[in-house]
PDB file of C-alpha atoms and ligand atoms in Angstrom:
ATOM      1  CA  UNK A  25    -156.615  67.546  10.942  1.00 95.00           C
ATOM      2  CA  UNK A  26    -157.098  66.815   7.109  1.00 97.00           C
ATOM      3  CA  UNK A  27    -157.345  70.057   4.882  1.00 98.00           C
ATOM      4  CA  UNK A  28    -159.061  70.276   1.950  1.00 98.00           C
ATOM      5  CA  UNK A  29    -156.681  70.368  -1.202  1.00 98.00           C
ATOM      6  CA  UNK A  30    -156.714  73.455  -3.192  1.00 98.00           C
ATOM      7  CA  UNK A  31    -157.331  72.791  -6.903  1.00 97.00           C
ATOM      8  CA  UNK A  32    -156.400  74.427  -9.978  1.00 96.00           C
ATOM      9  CA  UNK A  33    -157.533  77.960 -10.246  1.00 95.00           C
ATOM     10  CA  UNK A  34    -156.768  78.836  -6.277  1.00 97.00           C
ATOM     11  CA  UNK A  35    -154.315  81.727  -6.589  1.00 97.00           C
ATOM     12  CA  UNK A  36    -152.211  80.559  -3.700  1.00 98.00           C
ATOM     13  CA  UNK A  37    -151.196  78.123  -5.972  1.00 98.00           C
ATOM     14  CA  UNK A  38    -149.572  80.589  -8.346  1.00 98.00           C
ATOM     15  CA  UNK A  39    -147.749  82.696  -5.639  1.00 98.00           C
ATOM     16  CA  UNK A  40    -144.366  82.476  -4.971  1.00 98.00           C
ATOM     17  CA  UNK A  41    -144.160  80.873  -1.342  1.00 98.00           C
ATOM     18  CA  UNK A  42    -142.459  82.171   1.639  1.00 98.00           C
ATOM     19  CA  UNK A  43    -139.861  80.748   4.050  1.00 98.00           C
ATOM     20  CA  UNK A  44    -141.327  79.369   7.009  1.00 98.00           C
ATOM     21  CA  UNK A  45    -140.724  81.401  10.051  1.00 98.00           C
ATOM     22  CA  UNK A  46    -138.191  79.991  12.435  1.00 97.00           C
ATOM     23  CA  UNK A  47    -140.650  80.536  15.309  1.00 96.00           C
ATOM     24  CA  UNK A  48    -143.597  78.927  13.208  1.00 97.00           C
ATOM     25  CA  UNK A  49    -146.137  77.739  15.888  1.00 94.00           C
ATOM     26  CA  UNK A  50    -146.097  73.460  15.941  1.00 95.00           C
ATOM     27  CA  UNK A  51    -144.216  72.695  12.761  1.00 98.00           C
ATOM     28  CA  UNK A  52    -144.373  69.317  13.187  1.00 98.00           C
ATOM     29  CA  UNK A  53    -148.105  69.067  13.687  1.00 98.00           C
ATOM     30  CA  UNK A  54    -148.523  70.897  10.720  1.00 98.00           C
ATOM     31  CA  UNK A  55    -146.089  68.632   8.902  1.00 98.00           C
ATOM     32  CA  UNK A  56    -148.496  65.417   9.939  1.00 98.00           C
ATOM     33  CA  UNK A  57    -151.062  67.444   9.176  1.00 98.00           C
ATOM     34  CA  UNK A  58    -150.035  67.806   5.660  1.00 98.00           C
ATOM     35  CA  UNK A  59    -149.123  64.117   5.860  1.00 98.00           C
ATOM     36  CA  UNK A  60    -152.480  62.703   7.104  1.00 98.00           C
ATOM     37  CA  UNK A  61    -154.149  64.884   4.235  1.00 98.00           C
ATOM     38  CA  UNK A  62    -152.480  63.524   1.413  1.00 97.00           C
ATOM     39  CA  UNK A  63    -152.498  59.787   2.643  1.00 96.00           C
ATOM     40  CA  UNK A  64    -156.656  60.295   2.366  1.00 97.00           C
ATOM     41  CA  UNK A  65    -155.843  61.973  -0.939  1.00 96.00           C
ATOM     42  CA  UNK A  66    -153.673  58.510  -1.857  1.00 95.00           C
ATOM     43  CA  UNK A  67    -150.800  60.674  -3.252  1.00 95.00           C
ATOM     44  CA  UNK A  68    -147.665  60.692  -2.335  1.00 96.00           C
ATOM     45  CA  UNK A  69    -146.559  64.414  -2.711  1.00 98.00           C
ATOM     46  CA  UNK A  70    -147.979  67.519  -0.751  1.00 98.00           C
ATOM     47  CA  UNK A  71    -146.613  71.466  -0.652  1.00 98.00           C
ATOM     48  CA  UNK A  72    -148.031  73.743   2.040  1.00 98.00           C
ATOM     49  CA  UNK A  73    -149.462  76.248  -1.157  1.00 98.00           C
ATOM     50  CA  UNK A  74    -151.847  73.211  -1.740  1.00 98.00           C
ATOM     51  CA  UNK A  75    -153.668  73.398   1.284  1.00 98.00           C
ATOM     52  CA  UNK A  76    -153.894  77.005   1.163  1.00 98.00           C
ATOM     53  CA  UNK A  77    -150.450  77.712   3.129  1.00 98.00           C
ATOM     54  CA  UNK A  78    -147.884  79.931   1.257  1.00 98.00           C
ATOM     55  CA  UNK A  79    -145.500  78.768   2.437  1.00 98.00           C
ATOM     56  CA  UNK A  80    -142.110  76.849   1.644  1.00 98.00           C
ATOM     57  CA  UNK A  81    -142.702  73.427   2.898  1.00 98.00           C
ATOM     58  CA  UNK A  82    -143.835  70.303   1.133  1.00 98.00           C
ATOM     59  CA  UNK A  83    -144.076  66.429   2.400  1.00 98.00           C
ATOM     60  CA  UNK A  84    -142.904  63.124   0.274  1.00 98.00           C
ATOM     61  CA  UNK A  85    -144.020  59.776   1.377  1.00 97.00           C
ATOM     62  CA  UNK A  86    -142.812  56.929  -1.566  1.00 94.00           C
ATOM     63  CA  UNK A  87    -142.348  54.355   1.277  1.00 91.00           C
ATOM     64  CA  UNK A  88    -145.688  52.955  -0.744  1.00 86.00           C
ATOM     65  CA  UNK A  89    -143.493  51.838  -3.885  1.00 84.00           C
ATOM     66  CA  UNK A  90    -140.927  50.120  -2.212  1.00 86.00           C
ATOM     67  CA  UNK A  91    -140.672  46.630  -3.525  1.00 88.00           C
ATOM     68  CA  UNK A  92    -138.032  43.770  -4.061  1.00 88.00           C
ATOM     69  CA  UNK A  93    -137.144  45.498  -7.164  1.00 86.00           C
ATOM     70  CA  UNK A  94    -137.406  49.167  -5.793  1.00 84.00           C
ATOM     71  CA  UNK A  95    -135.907  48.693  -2.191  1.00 85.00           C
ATOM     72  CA  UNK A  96    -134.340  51.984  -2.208  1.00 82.00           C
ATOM     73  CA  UNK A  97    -137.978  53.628  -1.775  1.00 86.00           C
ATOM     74  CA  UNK A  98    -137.988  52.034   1.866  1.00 89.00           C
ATOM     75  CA  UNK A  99    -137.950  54.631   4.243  1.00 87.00           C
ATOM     76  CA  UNK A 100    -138.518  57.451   1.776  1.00 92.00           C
ATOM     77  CA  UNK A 101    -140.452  59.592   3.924  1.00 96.00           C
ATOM     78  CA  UNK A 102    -139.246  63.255   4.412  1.00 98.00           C
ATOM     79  CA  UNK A 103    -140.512  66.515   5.402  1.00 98.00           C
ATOM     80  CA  UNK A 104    -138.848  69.759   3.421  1.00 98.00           C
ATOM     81  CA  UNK A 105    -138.682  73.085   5.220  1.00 98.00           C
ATOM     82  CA  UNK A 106    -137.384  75.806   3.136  1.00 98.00           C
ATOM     83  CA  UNK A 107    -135.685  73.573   0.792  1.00 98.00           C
ATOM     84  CA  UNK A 108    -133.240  74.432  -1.708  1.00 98.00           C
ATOM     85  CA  UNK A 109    -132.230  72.487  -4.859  1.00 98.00           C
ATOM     86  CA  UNK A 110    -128.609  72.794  -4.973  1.00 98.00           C
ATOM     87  CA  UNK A 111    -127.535  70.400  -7.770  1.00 98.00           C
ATOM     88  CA  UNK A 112    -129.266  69.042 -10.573  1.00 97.00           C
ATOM     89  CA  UNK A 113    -128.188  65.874 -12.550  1.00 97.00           C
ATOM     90  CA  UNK A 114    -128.072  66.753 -16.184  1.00 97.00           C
ATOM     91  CA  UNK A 115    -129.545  62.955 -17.183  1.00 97.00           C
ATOM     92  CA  UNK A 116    -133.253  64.073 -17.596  1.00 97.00           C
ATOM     93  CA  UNK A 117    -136.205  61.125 -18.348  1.00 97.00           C
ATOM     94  CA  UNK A 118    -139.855  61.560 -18.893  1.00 96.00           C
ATOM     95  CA  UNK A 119    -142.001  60.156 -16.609  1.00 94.00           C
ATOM     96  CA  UNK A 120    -146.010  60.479 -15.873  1.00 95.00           C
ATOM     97  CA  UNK A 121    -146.812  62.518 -13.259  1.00 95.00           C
ATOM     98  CA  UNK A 122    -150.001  64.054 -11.441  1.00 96.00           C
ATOM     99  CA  UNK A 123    -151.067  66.351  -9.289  1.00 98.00           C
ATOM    100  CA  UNK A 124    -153.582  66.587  -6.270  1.00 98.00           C
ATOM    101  CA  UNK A 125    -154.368  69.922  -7.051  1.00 98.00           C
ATOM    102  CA  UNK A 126    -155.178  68.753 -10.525  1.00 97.00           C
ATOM    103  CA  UNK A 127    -157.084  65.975 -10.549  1.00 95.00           C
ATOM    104  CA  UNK A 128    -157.529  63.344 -13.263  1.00 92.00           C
ATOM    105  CA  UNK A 129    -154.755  64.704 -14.958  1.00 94.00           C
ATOM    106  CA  UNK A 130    -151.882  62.771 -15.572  1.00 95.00           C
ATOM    107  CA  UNK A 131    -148.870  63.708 -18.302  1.00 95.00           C
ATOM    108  CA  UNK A 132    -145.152  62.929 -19.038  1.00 95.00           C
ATOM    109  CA  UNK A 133    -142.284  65.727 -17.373  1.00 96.00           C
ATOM    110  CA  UNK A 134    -138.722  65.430 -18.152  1.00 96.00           C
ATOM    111  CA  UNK A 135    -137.173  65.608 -14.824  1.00 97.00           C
ATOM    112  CA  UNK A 136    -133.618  65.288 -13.555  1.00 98.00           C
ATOM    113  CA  UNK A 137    -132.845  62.011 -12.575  1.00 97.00           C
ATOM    114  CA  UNK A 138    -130.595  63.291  -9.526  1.00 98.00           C
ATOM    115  CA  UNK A 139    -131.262  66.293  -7.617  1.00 98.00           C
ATOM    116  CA  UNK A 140    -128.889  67.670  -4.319  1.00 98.00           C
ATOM    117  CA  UNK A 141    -131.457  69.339  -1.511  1.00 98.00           C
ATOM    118  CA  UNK A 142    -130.626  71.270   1.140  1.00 98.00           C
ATOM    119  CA  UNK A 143    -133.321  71.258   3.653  1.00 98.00           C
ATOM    120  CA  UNK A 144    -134.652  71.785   7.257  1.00 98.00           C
ATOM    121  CA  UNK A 145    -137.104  69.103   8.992  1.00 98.00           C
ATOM    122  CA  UNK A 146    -140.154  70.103  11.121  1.00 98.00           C
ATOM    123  CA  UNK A 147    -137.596  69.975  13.788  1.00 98.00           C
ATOM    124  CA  UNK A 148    -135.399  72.316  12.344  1.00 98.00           C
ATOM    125  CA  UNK A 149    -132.645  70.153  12.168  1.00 98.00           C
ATOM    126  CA  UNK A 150    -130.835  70.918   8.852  1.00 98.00           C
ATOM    127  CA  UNK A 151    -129.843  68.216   6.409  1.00 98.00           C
ATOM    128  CA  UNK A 152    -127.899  67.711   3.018  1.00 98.00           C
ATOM    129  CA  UNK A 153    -129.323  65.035   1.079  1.00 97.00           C
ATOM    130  CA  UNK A 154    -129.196  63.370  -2.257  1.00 97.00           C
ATOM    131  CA  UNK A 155    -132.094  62.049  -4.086  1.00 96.00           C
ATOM    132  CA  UNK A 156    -132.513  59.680  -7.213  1.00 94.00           C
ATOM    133  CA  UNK A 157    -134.992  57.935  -9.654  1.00 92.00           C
ATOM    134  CA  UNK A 158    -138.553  58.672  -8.604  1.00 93.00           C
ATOM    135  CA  UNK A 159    -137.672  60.700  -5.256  1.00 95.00           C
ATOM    136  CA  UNK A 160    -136.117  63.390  -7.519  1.00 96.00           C
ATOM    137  CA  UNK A 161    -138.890  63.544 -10.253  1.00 97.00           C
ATOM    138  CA  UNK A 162    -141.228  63.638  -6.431  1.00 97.00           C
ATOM    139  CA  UNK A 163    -138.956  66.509  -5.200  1.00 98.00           C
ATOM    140  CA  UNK A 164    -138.781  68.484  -7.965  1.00 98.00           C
ATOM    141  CA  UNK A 165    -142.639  68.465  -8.484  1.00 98.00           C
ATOM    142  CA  UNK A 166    -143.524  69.566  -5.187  1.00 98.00           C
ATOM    143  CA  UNK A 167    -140.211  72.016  -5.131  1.00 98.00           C
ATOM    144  CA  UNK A 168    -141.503  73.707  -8.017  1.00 98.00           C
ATOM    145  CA  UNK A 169    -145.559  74.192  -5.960  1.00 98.00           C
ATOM    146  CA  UNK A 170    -143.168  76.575  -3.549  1.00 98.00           C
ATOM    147  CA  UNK A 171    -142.711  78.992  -6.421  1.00 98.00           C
ATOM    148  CA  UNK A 172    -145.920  79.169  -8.024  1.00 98.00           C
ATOM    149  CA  UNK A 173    -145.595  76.854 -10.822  1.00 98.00           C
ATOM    150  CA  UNK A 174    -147.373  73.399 -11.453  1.00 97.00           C
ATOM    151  CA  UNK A 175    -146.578  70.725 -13.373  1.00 96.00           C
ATOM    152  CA  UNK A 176    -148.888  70.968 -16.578  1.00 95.00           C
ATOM    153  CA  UNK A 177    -146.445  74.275 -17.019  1.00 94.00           C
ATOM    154  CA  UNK A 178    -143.427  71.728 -18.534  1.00 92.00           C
ATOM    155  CA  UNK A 179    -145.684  70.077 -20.898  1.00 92.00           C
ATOM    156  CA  UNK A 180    -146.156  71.093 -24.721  1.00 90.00           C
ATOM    157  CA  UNK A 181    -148.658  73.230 -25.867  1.00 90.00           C
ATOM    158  CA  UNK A 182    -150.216  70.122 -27.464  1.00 91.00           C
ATOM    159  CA  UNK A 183    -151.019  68.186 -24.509  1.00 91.00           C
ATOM    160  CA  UNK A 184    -151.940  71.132 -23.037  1.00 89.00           C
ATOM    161  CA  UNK A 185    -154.486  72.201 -25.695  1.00 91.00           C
ATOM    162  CA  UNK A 186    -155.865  67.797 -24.808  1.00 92.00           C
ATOM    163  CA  UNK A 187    -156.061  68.763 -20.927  1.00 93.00           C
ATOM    164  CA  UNK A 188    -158.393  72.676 -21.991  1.00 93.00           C
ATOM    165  CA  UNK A 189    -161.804  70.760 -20.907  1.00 93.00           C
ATOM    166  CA  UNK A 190    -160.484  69.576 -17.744  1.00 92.00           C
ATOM    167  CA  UNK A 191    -159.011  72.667 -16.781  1.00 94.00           C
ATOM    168  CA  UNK A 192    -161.863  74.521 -17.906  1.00 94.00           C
ATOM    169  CA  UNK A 193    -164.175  72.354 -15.474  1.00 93.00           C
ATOM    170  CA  UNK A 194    -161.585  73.027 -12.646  1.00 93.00           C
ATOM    171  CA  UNK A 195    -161.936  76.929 -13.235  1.00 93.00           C
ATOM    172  CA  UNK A 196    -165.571  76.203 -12.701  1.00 92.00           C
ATOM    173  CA  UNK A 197    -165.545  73.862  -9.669  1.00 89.00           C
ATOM    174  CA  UNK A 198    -166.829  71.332 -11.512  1.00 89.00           C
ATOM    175  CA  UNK A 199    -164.217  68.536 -10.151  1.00 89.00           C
ATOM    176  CA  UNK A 200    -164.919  64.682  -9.012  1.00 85.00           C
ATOM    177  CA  UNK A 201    -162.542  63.510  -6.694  1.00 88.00           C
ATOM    178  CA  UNK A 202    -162.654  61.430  -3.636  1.00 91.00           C
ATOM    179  CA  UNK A 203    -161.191  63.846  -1.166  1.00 96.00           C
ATOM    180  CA  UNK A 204    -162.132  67.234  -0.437  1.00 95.00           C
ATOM    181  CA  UNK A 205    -161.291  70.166  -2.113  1.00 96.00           C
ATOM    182  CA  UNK A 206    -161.221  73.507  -2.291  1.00 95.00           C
ATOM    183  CA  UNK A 207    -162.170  75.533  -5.567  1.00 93.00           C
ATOM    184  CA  UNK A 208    -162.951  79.016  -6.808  1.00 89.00           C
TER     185      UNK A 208
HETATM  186 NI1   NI B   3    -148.490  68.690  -7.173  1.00 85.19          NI
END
């Protein structure tokens, strides 16, 4: 099924997220699930909190940018299950980013360009993994949706003072996106 996506101003998205039970009924459904909903969304980053599930799970699917020049993005299709970031590069670089739950927004985060993940799959098979480039910046965004925090948090009160109408208009449901959403 396709969920709607929970925009700005839903608390779930400011709670800190749970571990998913071991005995969690039909992970993997829910993990295609989460998959099939952003694909309609076109993004390329989901956490459970976005569709209303606090929980500690989120999906990446980059396969989409994988070029000649970016071949490394080919197969760069995970699902996290209680994830945990256990090494951060220290190289940061600023890159734009956006958000499902906050749509038509788009702003530069430093992120670190290599980040070590320890995570389980919907199958509960545990891996250890290392990510680079745009999977990291992609990892870290949808890491941070597990504890509460979004990414229009990291940017400078400036930028954030330019983005006040459109999160105003979220706060009143007033949002025009292509895919469904929920709002308070
Ligand atoms: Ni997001």
């Amino acid at each position: 099924m396709i969920y709607p996506i929970y925009v700005y101003g839903m608390p779930v998205l400011r709670k800190v997220a749970k571990e998913v039970p071991k005995d969690y009924e039909n992970l993997p459904q829910l993990a295609e699930d989460m998959f099939k909903t952003m694909y309609r969304a076109e993004g390329v980053g989901l956490a459970a909190p976005q569709i209303g599930l606090s929980l500690r799970m989120f999906v990446i699917d980059i396969e989409i940018l994988a070029d000649d020049e970016h071949p490394e993005f080919k197969g760069a299709k995970r699902v996290f299950v209680n994830p945990e970031i256990i090494e951060m590069g220290d190289e940061l670089k600023a890159q734009d980013e956006g958000c499902l739950s906050l749509p038509g927004i788009s702003e530069s985060v430093k992120r670190a360009t290599m980040v070590r993940v320890k995570y389980f799959d919907e199958n509960w098979n545990e891996h250890e993994e290392v990510f680079t480039g745009f999977f990291a910046k992609a990892v870290q965004h949808e890491y941070e949706h597990l504890d509460g925090k979004l990414f229009i948090d990291n940017i400078s009160p400036v930028r954030r003072t330019m983005n006040r109408g459109r999160l105003q208009a979220m706060l009143k449901g007033k949002i025009n996106c292509r895919y469904s959403v929920k709002t308070v």
